[in-house]
mmCIF file of C-alpha atoms in Angstrom:
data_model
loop_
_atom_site.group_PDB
_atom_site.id
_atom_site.type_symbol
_atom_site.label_atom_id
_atom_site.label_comp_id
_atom_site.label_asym_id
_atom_site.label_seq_id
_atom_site.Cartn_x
_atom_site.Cartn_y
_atom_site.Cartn_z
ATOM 1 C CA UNK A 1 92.863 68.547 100.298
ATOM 2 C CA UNK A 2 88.964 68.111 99.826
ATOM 3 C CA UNK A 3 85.913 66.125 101.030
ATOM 4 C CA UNK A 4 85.195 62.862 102.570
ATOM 5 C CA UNK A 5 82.339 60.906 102.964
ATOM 6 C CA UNK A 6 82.003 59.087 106.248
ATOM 7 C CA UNK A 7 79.957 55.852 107.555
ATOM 8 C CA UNK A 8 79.849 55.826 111.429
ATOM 9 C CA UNK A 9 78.630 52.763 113.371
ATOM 10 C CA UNK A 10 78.144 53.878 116.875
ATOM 11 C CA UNK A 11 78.741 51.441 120.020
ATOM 12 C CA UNK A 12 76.953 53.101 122.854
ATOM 13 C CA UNK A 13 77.464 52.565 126.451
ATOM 14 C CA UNK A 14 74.990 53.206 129.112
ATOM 15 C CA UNK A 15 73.617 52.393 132.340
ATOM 16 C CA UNK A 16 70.234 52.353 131.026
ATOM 17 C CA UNK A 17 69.826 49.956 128.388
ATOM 18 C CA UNK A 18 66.898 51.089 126.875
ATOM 19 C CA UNK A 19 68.610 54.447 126.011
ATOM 20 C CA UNK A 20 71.083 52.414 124.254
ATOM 21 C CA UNK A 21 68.118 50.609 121.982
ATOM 22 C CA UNK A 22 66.347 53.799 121.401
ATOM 23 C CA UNK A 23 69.878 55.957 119.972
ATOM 24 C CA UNK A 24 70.211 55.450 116.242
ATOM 25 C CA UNK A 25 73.399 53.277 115.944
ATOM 26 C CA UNK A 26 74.367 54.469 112.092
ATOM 27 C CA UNK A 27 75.256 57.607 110.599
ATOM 28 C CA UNK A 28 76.213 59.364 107.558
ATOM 29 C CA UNK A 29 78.741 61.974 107.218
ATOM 30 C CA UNK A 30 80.768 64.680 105.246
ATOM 31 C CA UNK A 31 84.292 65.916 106.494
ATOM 32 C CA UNK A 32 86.267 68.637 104.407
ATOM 33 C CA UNK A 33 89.959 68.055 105.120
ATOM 34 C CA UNK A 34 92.874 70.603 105.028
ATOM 35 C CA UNK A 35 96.514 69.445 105.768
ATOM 36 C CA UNK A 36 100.080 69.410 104.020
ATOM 37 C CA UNK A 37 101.815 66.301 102.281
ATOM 38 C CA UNK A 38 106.104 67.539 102.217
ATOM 39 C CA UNK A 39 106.838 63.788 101.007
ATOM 40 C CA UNK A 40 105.432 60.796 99.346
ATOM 41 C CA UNK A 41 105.649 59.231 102.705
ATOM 42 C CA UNK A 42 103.719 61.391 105.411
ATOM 43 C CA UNK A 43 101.156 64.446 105.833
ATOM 44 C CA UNK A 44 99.172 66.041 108.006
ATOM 45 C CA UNK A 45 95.919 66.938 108.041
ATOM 46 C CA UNK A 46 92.891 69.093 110.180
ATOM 47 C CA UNK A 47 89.480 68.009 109.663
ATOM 48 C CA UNK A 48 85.576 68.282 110.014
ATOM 49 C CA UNK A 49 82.938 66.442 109.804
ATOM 50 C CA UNK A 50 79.239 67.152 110.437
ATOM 51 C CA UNK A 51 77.059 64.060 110.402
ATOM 52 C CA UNK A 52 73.257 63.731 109.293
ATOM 53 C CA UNK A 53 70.263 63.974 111.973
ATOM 54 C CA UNK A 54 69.254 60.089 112.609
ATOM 55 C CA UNK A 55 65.960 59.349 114.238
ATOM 56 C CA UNK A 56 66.227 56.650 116.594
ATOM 57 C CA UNK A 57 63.334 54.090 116.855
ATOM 58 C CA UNK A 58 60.293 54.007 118.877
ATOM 59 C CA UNK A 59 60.005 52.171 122.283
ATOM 60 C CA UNK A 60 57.368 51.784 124.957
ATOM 61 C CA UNK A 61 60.121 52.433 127.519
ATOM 62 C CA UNK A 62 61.034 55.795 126.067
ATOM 63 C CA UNK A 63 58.352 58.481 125.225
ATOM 64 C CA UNK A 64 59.089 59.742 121.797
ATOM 65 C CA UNK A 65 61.648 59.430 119.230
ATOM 66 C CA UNK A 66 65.151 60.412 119.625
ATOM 67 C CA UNK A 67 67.348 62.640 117.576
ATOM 68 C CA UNK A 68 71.269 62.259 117.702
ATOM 69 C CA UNK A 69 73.648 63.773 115.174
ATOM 70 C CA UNK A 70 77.522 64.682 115.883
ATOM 71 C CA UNK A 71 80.070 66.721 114.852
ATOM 72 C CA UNK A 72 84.216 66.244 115.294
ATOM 73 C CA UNK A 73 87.129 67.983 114.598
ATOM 74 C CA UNK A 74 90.711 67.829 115.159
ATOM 75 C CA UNK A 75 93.891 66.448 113.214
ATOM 76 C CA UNK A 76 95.269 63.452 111.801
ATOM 77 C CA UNK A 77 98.685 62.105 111.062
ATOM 78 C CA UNK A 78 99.194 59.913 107.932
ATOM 79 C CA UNK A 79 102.188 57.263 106.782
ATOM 80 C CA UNK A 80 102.383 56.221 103.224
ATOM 81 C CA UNK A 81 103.585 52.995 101.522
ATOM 82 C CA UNK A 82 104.170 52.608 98.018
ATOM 83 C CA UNK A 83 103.026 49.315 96.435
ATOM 84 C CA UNK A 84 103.621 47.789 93.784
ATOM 85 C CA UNK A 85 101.015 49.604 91.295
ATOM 86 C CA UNK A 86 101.945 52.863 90.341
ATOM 87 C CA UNK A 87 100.350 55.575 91.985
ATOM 88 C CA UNK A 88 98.778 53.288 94.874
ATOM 89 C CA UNK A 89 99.986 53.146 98.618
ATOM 90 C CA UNK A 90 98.647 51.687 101.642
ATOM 91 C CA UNK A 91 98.354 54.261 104.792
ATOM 92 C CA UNK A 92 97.953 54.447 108.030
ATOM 93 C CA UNK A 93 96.795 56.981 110.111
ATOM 94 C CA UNK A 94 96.851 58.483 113.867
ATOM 95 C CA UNK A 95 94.905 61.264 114.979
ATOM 96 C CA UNK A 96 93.050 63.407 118.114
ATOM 97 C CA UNK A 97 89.470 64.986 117.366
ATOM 98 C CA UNK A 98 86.944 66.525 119.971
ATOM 99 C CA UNK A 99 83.528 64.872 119.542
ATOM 100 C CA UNK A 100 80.018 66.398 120.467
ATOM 101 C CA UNK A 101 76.823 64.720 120.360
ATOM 102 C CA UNK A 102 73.387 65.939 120.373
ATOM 103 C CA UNK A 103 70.594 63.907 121.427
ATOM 104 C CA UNK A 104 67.299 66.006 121.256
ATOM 105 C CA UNK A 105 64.055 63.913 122.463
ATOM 106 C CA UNK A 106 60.619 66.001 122.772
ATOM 107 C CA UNK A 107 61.539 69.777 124.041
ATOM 108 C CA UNK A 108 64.432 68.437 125.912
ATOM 109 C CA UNK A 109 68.061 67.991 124.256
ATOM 110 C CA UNK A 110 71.377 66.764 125.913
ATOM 111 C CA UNK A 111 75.013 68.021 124.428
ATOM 112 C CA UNK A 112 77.969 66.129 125.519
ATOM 113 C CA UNK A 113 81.378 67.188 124.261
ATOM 114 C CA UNK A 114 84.196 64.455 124.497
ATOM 115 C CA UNK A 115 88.389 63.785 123.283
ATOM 116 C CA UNK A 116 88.957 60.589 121.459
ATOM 117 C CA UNK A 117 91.895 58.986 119.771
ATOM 118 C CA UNK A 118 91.575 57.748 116.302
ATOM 119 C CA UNK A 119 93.748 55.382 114.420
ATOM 120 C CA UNK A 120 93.048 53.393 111.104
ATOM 121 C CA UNK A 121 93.949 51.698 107.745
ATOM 122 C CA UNK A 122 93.629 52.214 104.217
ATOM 123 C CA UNK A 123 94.779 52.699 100.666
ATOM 124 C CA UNK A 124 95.279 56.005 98.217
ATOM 125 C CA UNK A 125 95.564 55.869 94.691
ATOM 126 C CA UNK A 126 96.923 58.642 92.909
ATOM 127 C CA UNK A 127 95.389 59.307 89.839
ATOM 128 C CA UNK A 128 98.227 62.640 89.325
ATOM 129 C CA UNK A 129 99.923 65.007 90.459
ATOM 130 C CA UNK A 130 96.764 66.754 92.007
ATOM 131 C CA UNK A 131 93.635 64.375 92.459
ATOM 132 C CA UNK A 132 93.789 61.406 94.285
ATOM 133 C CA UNK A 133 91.669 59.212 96.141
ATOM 134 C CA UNK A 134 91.368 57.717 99.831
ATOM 135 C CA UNK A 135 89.503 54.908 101.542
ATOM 136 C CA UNK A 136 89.994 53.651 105.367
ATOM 137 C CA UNK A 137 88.673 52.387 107.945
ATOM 138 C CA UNK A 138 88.987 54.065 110.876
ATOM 139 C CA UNK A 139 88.572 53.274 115.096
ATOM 140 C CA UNK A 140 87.729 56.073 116.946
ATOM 141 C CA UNK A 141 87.887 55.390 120.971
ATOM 142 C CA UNK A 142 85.733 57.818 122.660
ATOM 143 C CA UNK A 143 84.992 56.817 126.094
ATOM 144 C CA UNK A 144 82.491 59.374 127.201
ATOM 145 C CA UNK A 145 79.704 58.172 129.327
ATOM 146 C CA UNK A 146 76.824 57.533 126.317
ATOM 147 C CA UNK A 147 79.771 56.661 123.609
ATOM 148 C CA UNK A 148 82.972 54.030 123.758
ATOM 149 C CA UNK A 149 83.495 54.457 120.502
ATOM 150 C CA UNK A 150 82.539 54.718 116.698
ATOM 151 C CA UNK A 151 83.881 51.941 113.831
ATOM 152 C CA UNK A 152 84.075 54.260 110.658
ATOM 153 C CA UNK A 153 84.413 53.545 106.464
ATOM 154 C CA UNK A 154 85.726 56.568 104.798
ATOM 155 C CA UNK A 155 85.918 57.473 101.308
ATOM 156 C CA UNK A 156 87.038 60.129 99.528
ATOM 157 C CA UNK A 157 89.193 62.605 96.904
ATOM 158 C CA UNK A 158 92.170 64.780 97.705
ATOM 159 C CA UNK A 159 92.966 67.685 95.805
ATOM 160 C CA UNK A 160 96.711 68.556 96.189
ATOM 161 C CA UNK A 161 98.267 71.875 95.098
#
């Protein structure tokens, strides 16, 4: 397996509204992906994905600007479909990751770790026996008390031995 890259659009939950407007919403990020395929209709695979520093904007409410960036890992289960076209399929997927976030403002910096439950939607087309590649769009419910949960547009290529 090999390397994904990852859109993240964050919905944030707070008490405090004005956290909420000053925490970047949008991230970029890359995952590398490990995992086993034993038939044409189901793998497995363990993941990581480190996401980009985003700078959140300026408000008079909040002194400063805000860092955030995240990191997950954990594993995903994947169903295959063959359509029609040779070498495509449409997939599903299930999975479990552990989240942390970092939000860093001034000399202060918060770290909250959190479990979430992923599932999503997508196509793969396999260009051979070895390289093929992925999109889909994944829901990731989080449910921690900054983050309910991140909408995410993945694309990427598989390597398969």
């Amino acid at each position: 397996r090999l390397l994904d890259y990852i859109y993240s659009k964050a919905d944030y939950k707070s008490d405090d509204a004005v956290w909420d407007k000053a925490l970047k919403e949008n991230y970029n990020s890359g995952a590398v992906n490990l995992g086993m395929r034993p038939n044409q209709y189901f793998s497995l695979e363990g993941f990581f994905q480190q996401s980009a520093s985003a700078k959140g904007s300026r408000l008079s409410e909040v002194d400063g600007k805000i860092k955030s960036k995240f990191y997950a890992y954990g594993a995903d289960a994947y169903g295959y479909m063959p359509i029609g076209c040779d070498g495509f399929s449409l997939l599903g997927t299930v999975g479990i990751a552990n989240y942390n976030f970092k939000m860093k403002k001034n000399e202060g910096s918060n770290d909250k770790n959190h479990m979430g439950y992923r599932g999503g939607l997508g196509f793969q087309y396999d260009m051979n026996d070895h390289w093929a590649m992925r999109v889909v769009g994944r829901y990731s419910y989080i449910d921690s008390k900054i983050l309910d949960n991140l909408m995410e547009a993945t694309a990427g290529v598989r390597y398969t031995f």
